[in-house]
Short mmCIF file of C-alpha atoms and ligand atoms in Angstrom, two decimals:
data_model
loop_
_atom_site.label_atom_id
_atom_site.label_comp_id
_atom_site.label_asym_id
_atom_site.label_seq_id
_atom_site.Cartn_x
_atom_site.Cartn_y
_atom_site.Cartn_z
CA MET A 1 -7.26 -34.63 -10.43
CA ASP A 2 -4.93 -33.03 -7.81
CA PRO A 3 -5.28 -29.38 -7.65
CA VAL A 4 -2.23 -27.42 -8.63
CA ARG A 5 -0.39 -25.64 -5.71
CA SER A 6 1.73 -22.57 -5.68
CA VAL A 7 5.55 -23.00 -5.85
CA LYS A 8 7.21 -23.59 -2.46
CA GLY A 9 8.06 -20.34 -0.74
CA MET A 10 5.94 -18.23 -3.08
CA ASN A 11 2.68 -17.15 -1.40
CA ASP A 12 -0.61 -15.81 -2.33
CA VAL A 13 -1.69 -12.63 -0.52
CA LEU A 14 -5.33 -13.13 0.10
CA PRO A 15 -8.09 -10.35 0.14
CA ALA A 16 -8.31 -10.79 3.89
CA GLU A 17 -4.66 -9.81 4.32
CA ILE A 18 -4.42 -7.03 1.79
CA ALA A 19 -5.43 -4.17 4.09
CA ALA A 20 -2.13 -4.43 5.83
CA TRP A 21 -0.22 -4.62 2.61
CA HIS A 22 -1.97 -1.57 1.19
CA LEU A 23 -1.30 0.28 4.45
CA VAL A 24 2.48 -0.29 4.25
CA GLU A 25 2.65 0.31 0.55
CA ASP A 26 0.73 3.64 0.79
CA ARG A 27 2.68 4.88 3.76
CA PHE A 28 5.87 4.02 2.03
CA ARG A 29 4.93 5.92 -1.06
CA ALA A 30 3.56 8.86 0.85
CA THR A 31 6.59 9.11 3.16
CA VAL A 32 9.31 8.79 0.41
CA GLU A 33 7.46 11.18 -1.88
CA ARG A 34 7.50 13.74 0.93
CA TYR A 35 11.31 13.41 0.77
CA GLY A 36 11.32 14.08 -3.00
CA TYR A 37 11.62 10.47 -4.28
CA ARG A 38 10.00 9.41 -7.42
CA GLU A 39 9.06 5.93 -8.51
CA ILE A 40 10.86 3.80 -11.02
CA ARG A 41 9.62 0.39 -12.28
CA CYS A 42 12.11 -1.95 -13.73
CA PRO A 43 11.69 -5.47 -15.28
CA VAL A 44 11.52 -8.49 -12.98
CA VAL A 45 13.88 -10.33 -15.34
CA GLU A 46 17.37 -9.01 -16.09
CA PRO A 47 20.54 -10.44 -17.78
CA THR A 48 22.21 -12.82 -15.23
CA ASN A 49 25.40 -10.93 -15.70
CA LEU A 50 24.02 -7.82 -14.11
CA PHE A 51 23.70 -9.52 -10.71
CA VAL A 52 26.97 -11.34 -10.87
CA ARG A 53 28.78 -8.09 -11.53
CA SER A 54 26.91 -5.98 -9.00
CA ILE A 55 26.06 -8.30 -6.04
CA GLY A 56 29.45 -10.18 -6.39
CA GLU A 57 30.32 -13.63 -7.37
CA ALA A 58 31.22 -14.96 -3.91
CA THR A 59 27.92 -14.04 -2.24
CA ASP A 60 25.09 -16.34 -1.08
CA ILE A 61 22.64 -14.79 -3.49
CA VAL A 62 24.80 -15.34 -6.64
CA GLU A 63 26.28 -18.59 -5.52
CA LYS A 64 23.07 -20.40 -4.56
CA GLU A 65 19.93 -18.35 -4.46
CA MET A 66 19.20 -17.05 -8.00
CA TYR A 67 16.43 -18.36 -10.25
CA THR A 68 18.41 -18.39 -13.49
CA PHE A 69 17.42 -19.89 -16.83
CA VAL A 70 18.35 -19.80 -20.53
CA ASP A 71 15.74 -18.01 -22.61
CA LYS A 72 15.07 -20.36 -25.45
CA GLY A 73 18.82 -21.04 -25.96
CA GLU A 74 19.59 -17.40 -26.35
CA GLN A 75 20.70 -15.64 -23.17
CA SER A 76 20.97 -16.40 -19.50
CA LEU A 77 18.31 -14.52 -17.57
CA THR A 78 17.66 -14.20 -13.86
CA LEU A 79 14.65 -13.27 -11.75
CA ARG A 80 15.81 -10.31 -9.93
CA PRO A 81 17.00 -11.16 -6.32
CA GLU A 82 17.07 -7.52 -5.20
CA GLY A 83 16.33 -4.06 -6.53
CA THR A 84 19.41 -1.95 -6.58
CA ALA A 85 21.20 -3.67 -9.43
CA SER A 86 18.30 -3.14 -11.71
CA ILE A 87 17.86 0.50 -10.68
CA VAL A 88 21.56 1.23 -11.22
CA ARG A 89 21.37 -0.46 -14.67
CA ALA A 90 18.42 1.77 -15.52
CA TYR A 91 20.28 4.84 -14.21
CA VAL A 92 23.16 4.10 -16.41
CA GLN A 93 21.10 3.09 -19.40
CA HIS A 94 18.86 6.27 -19.35
CA ALA A 95 21.78 8.57 -18.13
CA GLY A 96 19.87 9.45 -15.03
CA TRP A 97 22.39 12.13 -14.17
CA SER A 98 21.46 14.20 -17.14
CA ASP A 99 18.21 15.58 -15.66
CA ALA A 100 19.72 16.67 -12.34
CA PRO A 101 22.93 16.00 -10.49
CA VAL A 102 21.06 14.25 -7.72
CA ALA A 103 18.37 11.66 -8.46
CA ARG A 104 16.08 10.24 -5.77
CA TRP A 105 14.34 7.14 -6.94
CA TYR A 106 12.09 4.59 -5.24
CA TYR A 107 10.68 1.13 -6.12
CA LEU A 108 8.52 -1.66 -4.83
CA GLY A 109 7.92 -5.11 -6.20
CA PRO A 110 8.64 -8.78 -5.92
CA MET A 111 12.17 -10.27 -5.64
CA TYR A 112 13.15 -13.88 -5.93
CA ARG A 113 15.74 -15.86 -3.87
CA ARG A 114 15.95 -19.58 -3.58
CA GLU A 115 16.31 -19.66 0.23
CA ARG A 116 14.84 -21.99 2.72
CA PRO A 117 11.33 -20.80 3.35
CA GLN A 118 10.46 -20.01 6.92
CA LYS A 119 8.62 -17.25 8.83
CA GLY A 120 9.75 -13.96 7.26
CA ARG A 121 11.82 -15.63 4.61
CA TYR A 122 10.35 -16.64 1.26
CA ARG A 123 11.28 -17.38 -2.27
CA GLN A 124 9.18 -14.66 -3.66
CA PHE A 125 9.03 -11.61 -1.39
CA TYR A 126 8.41 -7.89 -1.90
CA GLN A 127 10.76 -5.13 -1.22
CA LEU A 128 10.20 -1.40 -0.84
CA GLY A 129 13.39 0.48 -1.62
CA VAL A 130 14.94 3.88 -2.25
CA GLU A 131 18.16 4.97 -3.91
CA VAL A 132 19.88 8.43 -4.00
CA PHE A 133 22.41 8.92 -6.84
CA GLY A 134 24.99 11.69 -7.08
CA ASP A 135 25.30 12.75 -3.32
CA PRO A 136 28.37 11.59 -1.44
CA GLY A 137 26.82 12.28 2.02
CA PRO A 138 27.09 12.10 4.92
CA LEU A 139 23.99 14.28 5.51
CA VAL A 140 21.89 12.47 2.93
CA ASP A 141 22.90 9.16 4.68
CA ALA A 142 21.52 10.47 8.00
CA GLU A 143 18.37 11.80 6.32
CA MET A 144 17.78 8.42 4.77
CA ILE A 145 18.25 6.48 7.97
CA ASP A 146 16.01 8.98 9.77
CA MET A 147 13.35 8.59 7.03
CA ALA A 148 13.46 4.89 7.47
CA VAL A 149 12.95 5.19 11.24
CA GLU A 150 10.07 7.67 10.61
CA LEU A 151 8.45 5.17 8.22
CA VAL A 152 8.71 2.14 10.58
CA ARG A 153 7.60 4.07 13.72
CA GLY A 154 4.80 5.77 11.74
CA LEU A 155 3.46 2.26 11.16
CA GLY A 156 3.26 1.67 14.93
CA ILE A 157 6.36 -0.52 15.06
CA GLU A 158 7.99 1.18 18.03
CA ARG A 159 10.36 -1.53 19.35
CA VAL A 160 13.26 -1.40 16.89
CA ALA A 161 17.03 -1.20 16.91
CA VAL A 162 18.78 0.90 14.36
CA ALA A 163 22.32 -0.40 13.75
CA VAL A 164 24.76 1.71 11.95
CA ASN A 165 28.35 0.98 10.74
CA SER A 166 30.94 2.18 8.24
CA LEU A 167 32.83 -0.05 5.98
CA GLY A 168 35.09 2.66 4.67
CA SER A 169 36.13 3.17 1.21
CA ALA A 170 37.58 0.50 -1.16
CA ASP A 171 41.08 1.20 0.30
CA THR A 172 39.92 0.76 3.79
CA ARG A 173 38.11 -2.46 2.92
CA ALA A 174 41.18 -3.86 1.43
CA ARG A 175 43.34 -3.05 4.41
CA TYR A 176 40.73 -4.45 6.77
CA ARG A 177 40.41 -7.53 4.73
CA ASP A 178 44.15 -8.23 5.22
CA ALA A 179 43.83 -7.76 8.97
CA LEU A 180 40.73 -9.95 9.13
CA VAL A 181 42.40 -12.81 7.13
CA ALA A 182 45.47 -12.70 9.33
CA MET A 183 43.26 -13.12 12.44
CA LEU A 184 41.06 -15.78 10.96
CA GLN A 185 43.69 -17.88 9.12
CA PRO A 186 44.72 -19.85 12.29
CA HIS A 187 41.10 -20.75 12.95
CA ARG A 188 40.49 -22.00 9.41
CA ALA A 189 39.79 -25.63 10.29
CA ALA A 190 37.14 -24.64 12.83
CA LEU A 191 35.10 -22.55 10.33
CA CYS A 192 32.13 -24.01 8.42
CA PRO A 193 32.95 -25.22 4.91
CA ASP A 194 31.34 -22.12 3.44
CA CYS A 195 33.52 -19.79 5.54
CA GLN A 196 36.58 -21.74 4.76
CA ARG A 197 35.94 -20.84 1.09
CA ARG A 198 34.91 -17.35 2.06
CA LEU A 199 38.27 -16.95 3.72
CA ASP A 200 39.97 -17.08 0.39
CA GLN A 201 37.30 -15.45 -1.67
CA ASN A 202 35.35 -12.95 0.44
CA PRO A 203 36.43 -12.90 4.08
CA LEU A 204 34.07 -10.07 5.19
CA ARG A 205 31.22 -12.37 4.53
CA ILE A 206 32.37 -14.63 7.45
CA LEU A 207 31.19 -11.85 9.81
CA ASP A 208 27.69 -12.38 8.41
CA CYS A 209 27.68 -16.16 8.84
CA LYS A 210 24.93 -17.62 10.97
CA VAL A 211 26.70 -20.80 12.07
CA PRO A 212 27.29 -20.70 15.83
CA GLY A 213 31.02 -21.89 15.62
CA CYS A 214 31.69 -19.12 13.02
CA ARG A 215 29.91 -16.49 15.09
CA GLU A 216 32.09 -17.30 18.06
CA ILE A 217 35.27 -17.00 16.13
CA ALA A 218 34.02 -13.81 14.34
CA ALA A 219 33.29 -12.22 17.76
CA GLY A 220 37.04 -11.86 18.18
CA ALA A 221 37.55 -10.29 14.81
CA PRO A 222 39.22 -6.88 14.35
CA VAL A 223 36.70 -4.04 13.98
CA ILE A 224 36.56 -2.16 10.64
CA LEU A 225 35.95 1.23 12.29
CA ASP A 226 39.54 0.89 13.74
CA HIS A 227 40.74 0.73 10.18
CA LEU A 228 39.00 3.74 8.72
CA GLY A 229 41.29 6.16 6.66
CA GLU A 230 41.04 9.92 7.41
CA GLU A 231 38.34 10.76 4.87
CA ASP A 232 36.33 7.72 5.90
CA ARG A 233 36.51 8.76 9.48
CA ALA A 234 35.36 12.31 8.73
CA HIS A 235 32.41 10.82 6.81
CA TRP A 236 31.54 8.54 9.69
CA GLU A 237 31.74 11.23 12.24
CA GLY A 238 29.67 13.60 10.01
CA LEU A 239 26.99 10.90 9.75
CA ARG A 240 26.91 10.48 13.54
CA ARG A 241 26.68 14.21 14.11
CA ALA A 242 23.77 14.54 11.69
CA LEU A 243 21.91 11.62 13.34
CA ASP A 244 22.43 13.18 16.71
CA THR A 245 21.20 16.57 15.41
CA LEU A 246 18.08 14.82 13.96
CA GLY A 247 17.63 12.92 17.26
CA THR A 248 17.61 9.63 15.37
CA PRO A 249 18.05 6.70 17.73
CA TYR A 250 20.82 4.43 16.59
CA GLU A 251 23.55 2.14 17.86
CA VAL A 252 27.01 1.68 16.47
CA ALA A 253 27.32 -2.02 15.19
CA PRO A 254 31.01 -2.37 14.48
CA ARG A 255 30.59 -5.94 13.05
CA LEU A 256 27.68 -5.21 10.86
CA VAL A 257 28.49 -6.25 7.28
CA ARG A 258 25.88 -7.13 4.78
CA GLY A 259 25.31 -9.77 2.14
CA LEU A 260 26.18 -7.72 -0.90
CA ASP A 261 29.68 -6.84 -2.09
CA TYR A 262 29.00 -3.42 -3.32
CA TYR A 263 28.64 -1.62 0.02
CA ARG A 264 31.06 1.14 0.96
CA ARG A 265 31.10 3.40 4.01
CA THR A 266 27.60 3.88 5.58
CA LEU A 267 25.82 0.61 6.34
CA PHE A 268 22.64 0.29 8.36
CA GLU A 269 19.74 -1.96 9.38
CA ILE A 270 16.60 -1.58 11.36
CA LEU A 271 15.73 -4.66 13.45
CA GLU A 272 12.42 -5.40 15.07
CA LEU A 273 12.68 -6.35 18.74
CA GLY A 274 10.56 -8.71 20.76
CA GLY A 275 8.24 -9.63 18.04
CA GLU A 276 7.51 -12.95 16.31
CA LEU A 277 10.05 -12.68 13.51
CA GLY A 278 12.69 -14.67 15.38
CA ALA A 279 15.93 -14.75 13.45
CA GLN A 280 14.36 -13.00 10.51
CA ASN A 281 13.90 -9.70 12.38
CA THR A 282 15.74 -7.36 10.03
CA LEU A 283 13.02 -5.14 8.64
CA LEU A 284 15.27 -3.30 6.28
CA GLY A 285 18.93 -2.90 5.38
CA GLY A 286 20.90 -0.56 3.31
CA GLY A 287 24.17 1.35 2.70
CA ARG A 288 26.36 3.37 0.42
CA TYR A 289 27.50 1.80 -2.86
CA ASP A 290 29.72 4.56 -4.33
CA GLY A 291 31.52 2.25 -6.77
CA LEU A 292 28.56 0.50 -8.31
CA VAL A 293 27.41 3.01 -11.00
CA ALA A 294 30.86 3.18 -12.48
CA GLU A 295 31.27 -0.66 -12.18
CA LEU A 296 28.21 -1.01 -14.44
CA GLY A 297 29.34 1.41 -16.99
CA GLY A 298 28.27 4.85 -15.72
CA PRO A 299 30.35 7.83 -14.54
CA PRO A 300 31.61 7.71 -10.92
CA THR A 301 28.53 8.44 -8.85
CA PRO A 302 28.37 8.19 -5.10
CA SER A 303 25.01 6.50 -4.17
CA ILE A 304 23.13 5.11 -1.20
CA GLY A 305 19.95 3.10 -0.68
CA PHE A 306 17.96 0.70 1.41
CA ALA A 307 15.46 -2.05 0.84
CA ALA A 308 12.81 -3.11 3.26
CA GLY A 309 11.00 -6.47 3.40
CA LEU A 310 7.28 -5.82 2.95
CA GLU A 311 6.22 -9.28 4.54
CA ARG A 312 8.33 -8.67 7.59
CA ILE A 313 6.93 -5.25 8.09
CA VAL A 314 3.31 -6.60 7.73
CA LEU A 315 4.15 -9.34 10.28
CA SER A 316 5.43 -6.63 12.74
CA LEU A 317 2.39 -4.34 12.42
CA PRO A 318 0.38 -3.92 15.59
CA ALA A 319 -3.13 -4.98 14.81
CA ALA A 320 -4.56 -1.62 15.79
CA THR A 321 -2.65 0.06 12.88
CA VAL A 322 -4.38 -2.05 10.20
CA PRO A 323 -7.37 -0.08 8.82
CA ASN A 324 -10.80 -1.64 8.46
CA ASP A 325 -11.46 -2.30 4.79
CA ALA A 326 -15.00 -3.64 5.19
CA PRO A 327 -17.65 -1.96 2.91
CA THR A 328 -19.60 0.76 4.67
CA VAL A 329 -23.01 -0.32 3.48
CA LEU A 330 -24.61 -3.47 2.36
CA VAL A 331 -27.68 -2.69 0.08
CA ALA A 332 -30.37 -5.41 0.35
CA SER A 333 -33.68 -5.95 -1.34
CA THR A 334 -36.82 -7.73 -0.26
CA GLY A 335 -37.78 -9.32 -3.59
CA PRO A 336 -37.94 -9.20 -7.32
CA VAL A 337 -39.68 -5.74 -7.49
CA THR A 338 -37.26 -3.95 -5.33
CA GLN A 339 -34.10 -5.71 -6.68
CA GLU A 340 -33.54 -3.32 -9.54
CA ALA A 341 -34.28 -0.20 -7.41
CA ALA A 342 -31.64 -1.60 -4.92
CA LEU A 343 -29.11 -1.81 -7.88
CA THR A 344 -29.66 1.93 -8.62
CA ALA A 345 -29.54 2.82 -4.89
CA ALA A 346 -26.10 1.06 -4.57
CA ARG A 347 -24.74 2.96 -7.49
CA THR A 348 -25.98 6.33 -6.02
CA LEU A 349 -24.17 5.57 -2.77
CA ARG A 350 -21.02 4.61 -4.65
CA ARG A 351 -21.12 7.77 -6.69
CA ALA A 352 -21.19 9.58 -3.51
CA GLY A 353 -17.89 7.91 -2.50
CA ILE A 354 -19.37 5.31 -0.08
CA SER A 355 -18.22 1.65 -0.41
CA VAL A 356 -21.16 -0.75 -0.93
CA ASP A 357 -21.43 -4.39 -1.16
CA GLN A 358 -24.45 -6.15 -2.62
CA ASP A 359 -25.56 -9.77 -3.26
CA LEU A 360 -27.34 -9.67 -6.60
CA ARG A 361 -28.35 -13.22 -6.78
CA GLY A 362 -31.93 -12.48 -5.50
CA GLY A 363 -31.70 -14.48 -2.36
CA SER A 364 -33.83 -13.99 0.83
CA LEU A 365 -33.44 -10.76 2.86
CA LYS A 366 -32.11 -12.93 5.66
CA SER A 367 -29.23 -14.30 3.63
CA GLN A 368 -28.37 -10.80 2.34
CA LEU A 369 -28.17 -9.56 5.86
CA ARG A 370 -26.04 -12.55 6.86
CA ARG A 371 -23.64 -11.40 4.12
CA ALA A 372 -23.70 -7.84 5.67
CA ASP A 373 -22.37 -9.48 8.89
CA LYS A 374 -19.88 -11.62 7.18
CA VAL A 375 -18.27 -8.72 5.25
CA GLY A 376 -18.41 -6.47 8.35
CA ALA A 377 -20.62 -3.86 6.69
CA ARG A 378 -21.55 -0.99 9.15
CA PHE A 379 -24.96 -0.36 7.65
CA ALA A 380 -27.61 -2.17 5.84
CA LEU A 381 -29.90 -0.21 3.35
CA ILE A 382 -32.95 -2.31 2.91
CA VAL A 383 -35.08 -1.49 -0.12
CA GLY A 384 -38.57 -2.92 0.61
CA ASP A 385 -41.81 -2.83 -1.46
CA GLU A 386 -43.72 -0.60 0.80
CA GLU A 387 -40.93 1.93 1.53
CA LEU A 388 -40.13 2.00 -2.17
CA GLY A 389 -43.62 3.24 -2.95
CA ARG A 390 -42.75 6.28 -0.90
CA GLY A 391 -39.31 6.66 -2.51
CA ALA A 392 -37.70 5.55 0.79
CA ALA A 393 -35.76 2.60 2.31
CA VAL A 394 -34.64 1.46 5.78
CA LEU A 395 -31.20 2.24 6.95
CA ARG A 396 -30.20 -0.15 9.65
CA ASP A 397 -27.15 0.55 11.81
CA LEU A 398 -25.69 -2.89 12.32
CA ALA A 399 -23.37 -1.85 15.08
CA LYS A 400 -25.97 -0.01 17.12
CA GLN A 401 -28.85 -2.28 16.17
CA THR A 402 -31.05 0.70 15.40
CA GLN A 403 -32.93 1.53 12.19
CA ARG A 404 -35.00 4.30 10.63
CA GLU A 405 -36.60 5.12 7.33
CA VAL A 406 -34.63 7.43 5.04
CA ALA A 407 -35.44 8.93 1.64
CA LEU A 408 -33.64 6.99 -1.07
CA ALA A 409 -32.52 10.31 -2.53
CA ASP A 410 -30.92 11.25 0.72
CA ALA A 411 -29.42 7.77 1.57
CA ALA A 412 -25.81 8.84 1.12
CA ALA A 413 -26.24 11.99 3.31
CA SER A 414 -27.96 9.84 5.99
CA VAL A 415 -25.10 7.45 6.08
CA ARG A 416 -22.59 10.29 6.25
CA ALA A 417 -24.50 11.96 9.00
CA ALA A 418 -24.57 8.78 11.01
CA LEU A 419 -20.81 8.34 10.66
CA GLU A 420 -20.19 12.08 11.41
CA GLY A 421 -22.31 11.81 14.62
CA GLU A 422 -19.70 9.43 15.98
CA ARG A 423 -16.74 11.65 15.63
P1 ATP B 1 18.74 -11.43 5.86
O1 ATP B 1 19.89 -11.20 6.55
O2 ATP B 1 17.50 -11.37 6.74
O3 ATP B 1 18.82 -12.70 4.91
P2 ATP B 1 19.49 -9.78 3.68
O4 ATP B 1 20.77 -9.18 4.18
O5 ATP B 1 19.53 -10.91 2.62
O6 ATP B 1 18.58 -10.10 4.82
P3 ATP B 1 18.80 -7.65 1.86
O7 ATP B 1 19.18 -8.31 0.71
O8 ATP B 1 19.49 -6.36 2.26
O9 ATP B 1 18.58 -8.65 3.01
O10 ATP B 1 17.22 -7.29 1.71
C1 ATP B 1 16.62 -6.25 2.46
C2 ATP B 1 15.37 -6.69 3.17
O11 ATP B 1 14.58 -7.56 2.41
C3 ATP B 1 15.78 -7.60 4.41
O12 ATP B 1 16.04 -6.86 5.50
C4 ATP B 1 14.46 -8.34 4.68
O13 ATP B 1 13.47 -7.51 5.28
C5 ATP B 1 13.96 -8.58 3.19
N1 ATP B 1 14.31 -9.88 2.77
C6 ATP B 1 15.47 -10.40 2.30
N2 ATP B 1 15.38 -11.66 1.86
C7 ATP B 1 14.15 -12.00 2.15
C8 ATP B 1 13.43 -13.24 1.98
N3 ATP B 1 13.99 -14.28 1.47
N4 ATP B 1 12.09 -13.30 2.30
C9 ATP B 1 11.43 -12.15 2.82
N5 ATP B 1 12.15 -10.99 3.01
C10 ATP B 1 13.41 -10.94 2.68
MG1 MG B 2 19.64 -12.88 3.07
#
């Protein structure tokens, strides 16, 4: 029988790869918790309507990329394509504003989009994200962008570009939209079929189109920053001042728009430069979505957030940043008599906080030591008949190729001392 394979674009993360994933997840948690964020976990499945209302009908995600199904003839459900819509739904459903006027929430988990799989682009992928509800900015916007830069750089990803733009308020967007349509209308025939449709439904999305012909035309488009109203401009200038004060590196990207309809004012991305990600080099993107909470039935609540792609960050990690997750000790035994003593010795080491691997099948010492090599253990603790009679065992340093006898009762301290000696 043919073995069953995973769904196209949905990947297993194997144990050999997991150290890098844990590193990124742990750093993300530690970083955002230092900024006062608390975790929220939402379901992976939501009513389809939630995404249509929040992300916008004329977006790639809603038009082509959602995994939608009818649940036993009852209700249309969708695997979440992104996090913000669910978090906002939860914020409204649980009256998140009742605890404190400003809420700082973070999340991580899988998202689903039916895109064409390629490096850095998958159908199931993981996002790390944050949201702040109830603060109109711009200081919190700057703090969030700066936090994202700290996170990425802290992971050893140094070559990045930070792109920042402002889309203005709903009014500004509407005014800009008219100017954009007026400029693009004469080029209609030269746009790709998708963009011809976008021109009527959602012209800003044309600036985000990846088709070369559309990019060329879009390069001549008016710039939204020239259309900002007075308050939008003050917000934008406040953001730039705060970023300058923090010393956050950034570039103004006047044509940056993003794939979701709900963005207002501040918009930003961090791109990795010079790596292997190719066109999929946006590590994270975010922005302000001041209208969304009200749109989904809550009180008017200014809000801002970003989401980072976990796989893309993992692909960008310099090898040196990834910690070694090999066990410290492999406990081996020489035969049936010592096997049970070795079992106890391993537990003693583990209780002392040392990671231990062991092959309990009763194979030869040679094969047990081969395993020590294979898993990358630093030490082998060999429990032999003769030594056991003295309450001792041999501690072999596999890196230095040295060994000595240690008392079984002191094995943990001996391992510690050997490691300490290297610092
Ligand atoms: P892109 O322009 O690369 O398609 P996007 O604008 O669709 O990104 P968002 O929806 O803002 O991205 O998601 C935030 C981040 O999630 C992206 O910057 C990226 O790192 C990651 N991401 C988005 N889609 C995918 C995917 N299909 N596979 C892997 N990571 C993804
Ligand atoms: Mg996309």
